[in-house]
Short mmCIF file of C-alpha atoms in Angstrom, two decimals:
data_model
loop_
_atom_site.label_atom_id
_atom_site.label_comp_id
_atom_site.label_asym_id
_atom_site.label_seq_id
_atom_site.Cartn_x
_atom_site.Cartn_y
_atom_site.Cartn_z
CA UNK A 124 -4.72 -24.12 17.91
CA UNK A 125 -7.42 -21.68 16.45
CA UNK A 126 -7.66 -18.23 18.33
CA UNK A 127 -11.35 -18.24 19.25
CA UNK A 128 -11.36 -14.32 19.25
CA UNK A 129 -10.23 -14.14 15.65
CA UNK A 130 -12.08 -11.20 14.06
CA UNK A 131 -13.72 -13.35 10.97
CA UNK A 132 -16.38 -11.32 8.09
CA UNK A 133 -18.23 -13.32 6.07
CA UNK A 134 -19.65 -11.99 2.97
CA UNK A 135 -21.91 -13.60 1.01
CA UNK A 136 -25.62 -12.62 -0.52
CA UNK A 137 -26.52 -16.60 -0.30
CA UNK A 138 -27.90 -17.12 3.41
CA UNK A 139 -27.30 -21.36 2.89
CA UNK A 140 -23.87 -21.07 2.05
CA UNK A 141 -23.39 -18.24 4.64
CA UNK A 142 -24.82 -20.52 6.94
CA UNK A 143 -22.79 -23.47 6.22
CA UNK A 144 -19.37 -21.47 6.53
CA UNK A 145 -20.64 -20.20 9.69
CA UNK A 146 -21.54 -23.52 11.09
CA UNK A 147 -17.76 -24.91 9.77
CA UNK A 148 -15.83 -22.27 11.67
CA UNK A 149 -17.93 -22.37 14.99
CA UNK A 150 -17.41 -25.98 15.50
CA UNK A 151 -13.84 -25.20 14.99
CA UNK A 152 -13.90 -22.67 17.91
CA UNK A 153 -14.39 -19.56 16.11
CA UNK A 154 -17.01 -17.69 17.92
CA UNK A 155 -16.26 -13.59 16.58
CA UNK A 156 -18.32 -14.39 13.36
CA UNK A 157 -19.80 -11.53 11.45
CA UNK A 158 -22.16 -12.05 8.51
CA UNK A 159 -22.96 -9.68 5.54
CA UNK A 160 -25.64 -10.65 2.66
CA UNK A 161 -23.60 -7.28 0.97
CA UNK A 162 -20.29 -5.90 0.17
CA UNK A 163 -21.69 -2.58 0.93
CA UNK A 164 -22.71 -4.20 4.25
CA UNK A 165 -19.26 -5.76 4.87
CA UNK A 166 -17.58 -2.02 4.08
CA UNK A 167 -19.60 -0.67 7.14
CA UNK A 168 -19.29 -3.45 9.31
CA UNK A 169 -15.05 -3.25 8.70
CA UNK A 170 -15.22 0.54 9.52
CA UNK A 171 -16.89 -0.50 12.89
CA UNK A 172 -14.73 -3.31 13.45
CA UNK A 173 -12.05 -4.47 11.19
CA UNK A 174 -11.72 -7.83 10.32
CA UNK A 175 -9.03 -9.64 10.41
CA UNK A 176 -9.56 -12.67 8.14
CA UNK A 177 -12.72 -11.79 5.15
CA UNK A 178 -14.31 -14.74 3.63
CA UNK A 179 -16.31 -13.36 0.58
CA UNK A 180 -18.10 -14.64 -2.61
CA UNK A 181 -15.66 -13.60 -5.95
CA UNK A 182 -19.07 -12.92 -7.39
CA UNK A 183 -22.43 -10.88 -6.05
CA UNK A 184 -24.37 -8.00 -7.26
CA UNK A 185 -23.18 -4.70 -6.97
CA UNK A 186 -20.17 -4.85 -6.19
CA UNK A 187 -17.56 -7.94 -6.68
CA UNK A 188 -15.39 -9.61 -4.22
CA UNK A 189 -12.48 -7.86 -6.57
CA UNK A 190 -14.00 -4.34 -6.25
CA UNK A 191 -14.60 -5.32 -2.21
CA UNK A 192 -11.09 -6.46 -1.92
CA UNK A 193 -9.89 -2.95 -3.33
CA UNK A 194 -12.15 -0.60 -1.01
CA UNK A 195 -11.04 -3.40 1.76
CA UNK A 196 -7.29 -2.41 1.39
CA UNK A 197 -7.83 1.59 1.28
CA UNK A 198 -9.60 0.78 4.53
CA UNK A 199 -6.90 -0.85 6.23
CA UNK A 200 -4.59 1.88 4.38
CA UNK A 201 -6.18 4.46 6.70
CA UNK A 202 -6.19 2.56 9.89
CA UNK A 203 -2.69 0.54 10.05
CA UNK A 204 -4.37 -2.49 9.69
CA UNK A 205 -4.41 -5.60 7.66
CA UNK A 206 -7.15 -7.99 6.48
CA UNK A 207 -6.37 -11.05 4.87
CA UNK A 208 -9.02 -11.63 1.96
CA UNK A 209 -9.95 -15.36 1.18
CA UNK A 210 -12.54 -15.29 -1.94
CA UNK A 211 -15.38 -18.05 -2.39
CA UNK A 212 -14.92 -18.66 -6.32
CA UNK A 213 -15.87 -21.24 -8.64
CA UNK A 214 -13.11 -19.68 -11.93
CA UNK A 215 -10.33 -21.39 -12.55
CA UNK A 216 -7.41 -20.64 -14.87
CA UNK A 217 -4.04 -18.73 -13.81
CA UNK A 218 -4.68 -15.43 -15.74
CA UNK A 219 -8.16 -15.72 -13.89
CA UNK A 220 -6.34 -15.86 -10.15
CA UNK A 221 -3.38 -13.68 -11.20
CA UNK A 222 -5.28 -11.00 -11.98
CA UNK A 223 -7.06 -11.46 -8.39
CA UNK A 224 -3.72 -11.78 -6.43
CA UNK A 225 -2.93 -8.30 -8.41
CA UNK A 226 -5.63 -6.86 -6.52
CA UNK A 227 -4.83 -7.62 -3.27
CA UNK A 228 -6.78 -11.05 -2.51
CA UNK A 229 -4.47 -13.49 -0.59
CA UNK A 230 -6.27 -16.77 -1.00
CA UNK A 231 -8.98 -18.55 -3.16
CA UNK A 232 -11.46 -21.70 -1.86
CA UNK A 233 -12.67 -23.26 -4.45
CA UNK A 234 -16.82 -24.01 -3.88
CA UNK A 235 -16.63 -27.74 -5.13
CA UNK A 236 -14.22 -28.34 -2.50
CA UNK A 237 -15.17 -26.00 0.23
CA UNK A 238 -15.61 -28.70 2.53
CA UNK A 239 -12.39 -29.96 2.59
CA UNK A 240 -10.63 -26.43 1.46
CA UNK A 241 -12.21 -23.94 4.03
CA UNK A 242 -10.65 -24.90 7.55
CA UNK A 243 -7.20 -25.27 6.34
CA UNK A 244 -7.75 -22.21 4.60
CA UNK A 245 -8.88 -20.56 7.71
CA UNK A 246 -5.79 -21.64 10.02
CA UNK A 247 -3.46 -20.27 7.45
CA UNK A 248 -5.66 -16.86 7.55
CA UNK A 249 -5.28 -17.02 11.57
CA UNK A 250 -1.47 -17.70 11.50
CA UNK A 251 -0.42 -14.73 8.80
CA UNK A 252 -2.99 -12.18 9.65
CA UNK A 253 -1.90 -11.92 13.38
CA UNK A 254 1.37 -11.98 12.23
CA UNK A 255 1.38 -9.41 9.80
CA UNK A 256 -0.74 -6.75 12.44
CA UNK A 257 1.62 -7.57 15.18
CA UNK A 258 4.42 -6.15 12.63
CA UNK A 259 2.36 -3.49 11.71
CA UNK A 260 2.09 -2.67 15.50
CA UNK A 261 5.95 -3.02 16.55
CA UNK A 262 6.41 -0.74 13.60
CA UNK A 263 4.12 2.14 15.02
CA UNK A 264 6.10 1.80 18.32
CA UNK A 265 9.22 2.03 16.19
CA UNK A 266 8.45 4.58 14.53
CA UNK A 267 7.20 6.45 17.51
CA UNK A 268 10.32 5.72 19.70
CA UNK A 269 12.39 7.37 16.35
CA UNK A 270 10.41 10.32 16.62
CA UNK A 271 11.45 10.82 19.84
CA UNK A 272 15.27 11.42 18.83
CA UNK A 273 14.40 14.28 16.27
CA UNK A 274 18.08 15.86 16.26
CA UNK A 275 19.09 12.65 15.10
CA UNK A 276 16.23 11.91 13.45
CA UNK A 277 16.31 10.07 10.28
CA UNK A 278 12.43 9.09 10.41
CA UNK A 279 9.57 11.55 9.20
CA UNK A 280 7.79 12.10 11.77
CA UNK A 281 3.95 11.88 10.35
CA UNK A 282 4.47 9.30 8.00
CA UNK A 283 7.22 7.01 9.87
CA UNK A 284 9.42 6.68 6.63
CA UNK A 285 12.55 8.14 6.01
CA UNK A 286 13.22 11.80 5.91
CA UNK A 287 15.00 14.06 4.03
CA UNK A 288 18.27 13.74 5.72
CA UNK A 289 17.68 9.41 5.84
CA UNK A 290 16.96 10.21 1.13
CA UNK A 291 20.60 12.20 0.98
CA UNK A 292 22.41 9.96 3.21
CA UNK A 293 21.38 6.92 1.49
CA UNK A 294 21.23 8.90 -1.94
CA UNK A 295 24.77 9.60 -1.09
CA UNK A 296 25.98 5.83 -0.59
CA UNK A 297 24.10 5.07 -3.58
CA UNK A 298 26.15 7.27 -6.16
CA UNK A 299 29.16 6.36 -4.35
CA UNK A 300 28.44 2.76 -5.18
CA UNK A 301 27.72 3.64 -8.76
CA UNK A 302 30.76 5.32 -9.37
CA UNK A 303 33.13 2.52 -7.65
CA UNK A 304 31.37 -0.71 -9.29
CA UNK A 305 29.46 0.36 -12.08
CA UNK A 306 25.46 0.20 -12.76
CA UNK A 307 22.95 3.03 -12.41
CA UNK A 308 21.13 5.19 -9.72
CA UNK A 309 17.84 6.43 -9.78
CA UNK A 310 16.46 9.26 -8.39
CA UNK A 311 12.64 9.58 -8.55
CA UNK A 312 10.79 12.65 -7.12
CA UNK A 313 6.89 12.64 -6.96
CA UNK A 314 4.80 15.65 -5.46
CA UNK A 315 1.15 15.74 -4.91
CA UNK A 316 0.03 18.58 -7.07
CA UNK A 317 -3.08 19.17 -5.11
CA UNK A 318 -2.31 18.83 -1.62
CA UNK A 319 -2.27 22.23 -1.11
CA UNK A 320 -5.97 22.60 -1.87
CA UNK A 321 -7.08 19.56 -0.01
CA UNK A 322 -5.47 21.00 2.84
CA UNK A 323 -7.76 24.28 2.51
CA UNK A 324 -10.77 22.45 1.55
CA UNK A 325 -10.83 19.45 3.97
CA UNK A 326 -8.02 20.63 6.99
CA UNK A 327 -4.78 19.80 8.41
CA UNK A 328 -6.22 15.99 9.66
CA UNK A 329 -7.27 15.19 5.97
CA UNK A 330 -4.01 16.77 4.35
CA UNK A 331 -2.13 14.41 7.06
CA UNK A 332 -4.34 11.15 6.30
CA UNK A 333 -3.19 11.74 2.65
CA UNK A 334 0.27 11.52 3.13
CA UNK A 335 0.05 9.09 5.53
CA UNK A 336 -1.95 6.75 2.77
CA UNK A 337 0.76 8.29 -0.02
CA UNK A 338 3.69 6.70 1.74
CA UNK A 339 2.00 3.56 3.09
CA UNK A 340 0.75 2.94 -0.97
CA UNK A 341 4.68 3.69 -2.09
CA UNK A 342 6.10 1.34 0.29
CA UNK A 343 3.33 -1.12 -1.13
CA UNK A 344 4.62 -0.48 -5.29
CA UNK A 345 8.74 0.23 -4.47
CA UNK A 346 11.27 -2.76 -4.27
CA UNK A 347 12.41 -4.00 -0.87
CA UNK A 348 15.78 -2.54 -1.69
CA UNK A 349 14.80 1.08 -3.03
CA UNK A 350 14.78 3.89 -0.27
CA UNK A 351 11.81 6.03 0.02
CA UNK A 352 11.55 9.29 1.90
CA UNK A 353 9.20 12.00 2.55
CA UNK A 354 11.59 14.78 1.25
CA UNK A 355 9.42 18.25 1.55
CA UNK A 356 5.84 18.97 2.66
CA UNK A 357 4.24 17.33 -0.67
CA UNK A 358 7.00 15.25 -1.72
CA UNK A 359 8.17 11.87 -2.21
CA UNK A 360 11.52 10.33 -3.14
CA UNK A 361 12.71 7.15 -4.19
CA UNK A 362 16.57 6.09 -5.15
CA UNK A 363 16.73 2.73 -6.19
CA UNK A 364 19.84 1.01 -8.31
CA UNK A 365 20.06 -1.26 -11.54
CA UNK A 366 22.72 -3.17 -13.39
CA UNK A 367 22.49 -0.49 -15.84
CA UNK A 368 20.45 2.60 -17.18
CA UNK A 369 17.92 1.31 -19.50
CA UNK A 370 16.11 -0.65 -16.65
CA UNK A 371 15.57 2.50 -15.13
CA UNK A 372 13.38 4.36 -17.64
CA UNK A 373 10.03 6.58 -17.41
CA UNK A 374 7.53 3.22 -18.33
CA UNK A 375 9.81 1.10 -15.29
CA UNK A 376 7.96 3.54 -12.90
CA UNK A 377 4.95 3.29 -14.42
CA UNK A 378 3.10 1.38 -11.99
CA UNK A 379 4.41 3.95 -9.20
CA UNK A 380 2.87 6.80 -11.21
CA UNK A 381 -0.71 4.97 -11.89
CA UNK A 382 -0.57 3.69 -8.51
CA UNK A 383 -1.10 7.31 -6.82
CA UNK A 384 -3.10 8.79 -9.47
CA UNK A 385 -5.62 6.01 -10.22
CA UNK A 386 -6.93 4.78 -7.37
CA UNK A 387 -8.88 7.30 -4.64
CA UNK A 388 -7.57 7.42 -1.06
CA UNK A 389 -9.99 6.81 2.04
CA UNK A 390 -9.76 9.42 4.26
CA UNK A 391 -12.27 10.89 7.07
CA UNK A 392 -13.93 12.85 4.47
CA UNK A 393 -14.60 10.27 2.06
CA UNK A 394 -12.47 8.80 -1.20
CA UNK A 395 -10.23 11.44 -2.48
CA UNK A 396 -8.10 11.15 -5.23
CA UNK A 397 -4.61 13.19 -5.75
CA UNK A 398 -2.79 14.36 -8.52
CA UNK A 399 0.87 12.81 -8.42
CA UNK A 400 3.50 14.12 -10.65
CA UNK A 401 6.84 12.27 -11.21
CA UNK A 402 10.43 12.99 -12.18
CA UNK A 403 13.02 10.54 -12.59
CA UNK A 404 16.80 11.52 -12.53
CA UNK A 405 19.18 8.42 -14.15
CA UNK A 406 22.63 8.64 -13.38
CA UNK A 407 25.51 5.75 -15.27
CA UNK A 408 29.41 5.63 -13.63
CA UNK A 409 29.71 7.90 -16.96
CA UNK A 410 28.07 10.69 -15.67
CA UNK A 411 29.66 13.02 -13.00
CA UNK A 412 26.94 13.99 -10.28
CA UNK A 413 26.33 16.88 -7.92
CA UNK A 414 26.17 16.06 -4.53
CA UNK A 415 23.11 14.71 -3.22
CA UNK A 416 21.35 17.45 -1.47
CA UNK A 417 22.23 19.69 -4.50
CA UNK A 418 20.66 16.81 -6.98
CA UNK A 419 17.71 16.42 -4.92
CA UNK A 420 16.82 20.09 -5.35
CA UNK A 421 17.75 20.06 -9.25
CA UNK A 422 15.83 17.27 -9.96
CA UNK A 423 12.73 18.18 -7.44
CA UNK A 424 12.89 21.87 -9.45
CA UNK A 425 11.58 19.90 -12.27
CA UNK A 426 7.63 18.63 -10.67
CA UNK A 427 6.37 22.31 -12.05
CA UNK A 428 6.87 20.39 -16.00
CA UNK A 429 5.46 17.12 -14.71
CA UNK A 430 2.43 18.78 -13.16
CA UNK A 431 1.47 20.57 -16.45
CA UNK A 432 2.03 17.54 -18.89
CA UNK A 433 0.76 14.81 -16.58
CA UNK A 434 3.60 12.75 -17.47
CA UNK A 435 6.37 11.19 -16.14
CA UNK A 436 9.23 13.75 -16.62
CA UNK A 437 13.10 13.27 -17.22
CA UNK A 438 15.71 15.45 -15.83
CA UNK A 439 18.73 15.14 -17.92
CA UNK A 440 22.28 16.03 -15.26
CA UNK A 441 25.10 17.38 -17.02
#
């Protein structure tokens, strides 16, 4: 059965088809139906009240259901929150939808079918989107409850993913896996260059929104088997393990590095973008480490080199 109270935006600059999607989901017991002739509309109507399922049109003036879909996601970045984007579209062709599914849309209804397409669409929408926020809710009381035992405390406290003492625990296991079967570790380090002066300019709550959004964004990019950790006041880490070294090199953590530095974060004081520097640590069976607090630091001592060249910067153990 439908939840009647489902939170449903509809955006669309065409009042008749607005209309008729309106009309479809109402006589399927929808009844918290919100219609925007803009995407700029449909931003401020989310900030009000986020939606939790977004029907929009892939193409209108201004801005594009792509471009919408991408200020949709910082959005829900900010607030914990998750909004599952179905776009109106009349393109076909894989390299047409992959690209979309890249940018965050979950679903396409095709407009010569919408008839049949856009109810069973909708249920789907329902069944994952309340899902998916109930997660994200049992995870803030998680997180929360973790907080709460800070001498054992593996759990960062502002950004509810693992802290320094969680990265050289699990850093730990992972060289001692290396070194008994073989493969490679990975340590990567990022720090936000220009945290520091956010903090001054905007204030404590803007500094914290930013590394909320920071981790919430890496958790998005990593593998569900790396380990990331908030690991200093401005910095990130990430161990993850291959079948051998040369998966792990600088253009494998590519997407990590453009992923920070390329796209703006939403925060109270507007869209602000950081400066993200990287260092990536690759250690064989071959190689004898240092421990893993002491590697941490060496390879961590390394973000002054990737803040001046912009780059993604090796440090090179033993």
């Amino acid at each position: 059965m439908p939840n009647p109270q489902l939170s449903i935006l509809v955006v669309d600059d065409t009042k008749f088809s607005s209309a008729v999607i309106g009309h479809t989901l109402s006589q399927a017991g929808y009844n918290n139906i919100r219609f925007a002739s803009s995407a700029m509309d449909a931003l401020r109507m989310h900030e009000e009240q986020p939606a939790s399922v977004m029907v929009a049109d892939w193409l209108m003036p201004e801005m594009d259901g792509l471009e919408l879909t991408t200020r949709i996601r910082q959005l829900d970045e900010q607030t914990d929150h998750y909004t599952y984007v179905v776009l109106l579209t009349a393109r076909e062709g894989d390299n047409v939808l992959g690209e979309a599914f890249d940018r965050g849309v979950d679903d396409f209804i095709s407009k010569s079918a919408m008839n049949e397409q856009l109810l069973p669409r909708i249920y789907a929408a329902d069944r994952t989107s309340q899902l998916i926020n109930r997660l994200l809710d049992e995870n803030q009381l998680l997180a929360s409850n973790n907080a709460q035992l800070e001498e054992h405390n593996l759990v960062d406290r502002l950004t509810a993913i693992g802290n320094r003492r969680y990265l050289v625990q699990r850093l730990t296991d992972a060289l001692r896996n290396v070194e008994s079967r073989g493969g490679a570790c990975c340590l990567v380090v990022m720090g936000v260059q220009n945290l520091p002066a956010l903090q001054e300019r905007f204030g404590d709550t803007v500094q914290q929104e930013v590394l909320r959004g920071t981790a919430r964004r890496l958790q998005q990019l990593v593998r569900p088997t790396d380990v990331i950790a908030r690991v200093d006041d401005n910095a990130f880490a990430i161990v993850t393990i291959a079948d051998q070294a040369a998966d792990l090199k600088p253009n494998s953590f590519r997407r990590l590095h453009d992923g920070l530095n390329l796209k703006a974060f939403k925060t109270s004081e507007g869209y602000l973008s950081i400066r993200a520097g990287m260092v990536i640590c690759t250690l064989s069976n071959r190689q004898t480490a240092p421990d893993a607090e002491a590697l941490l630091q060496e390879v961590s001592g390394h973000l002054s080199e990737a803040y001046e060249t912009n780059l993604i910067t090796e440090a090179r153990i033993g």
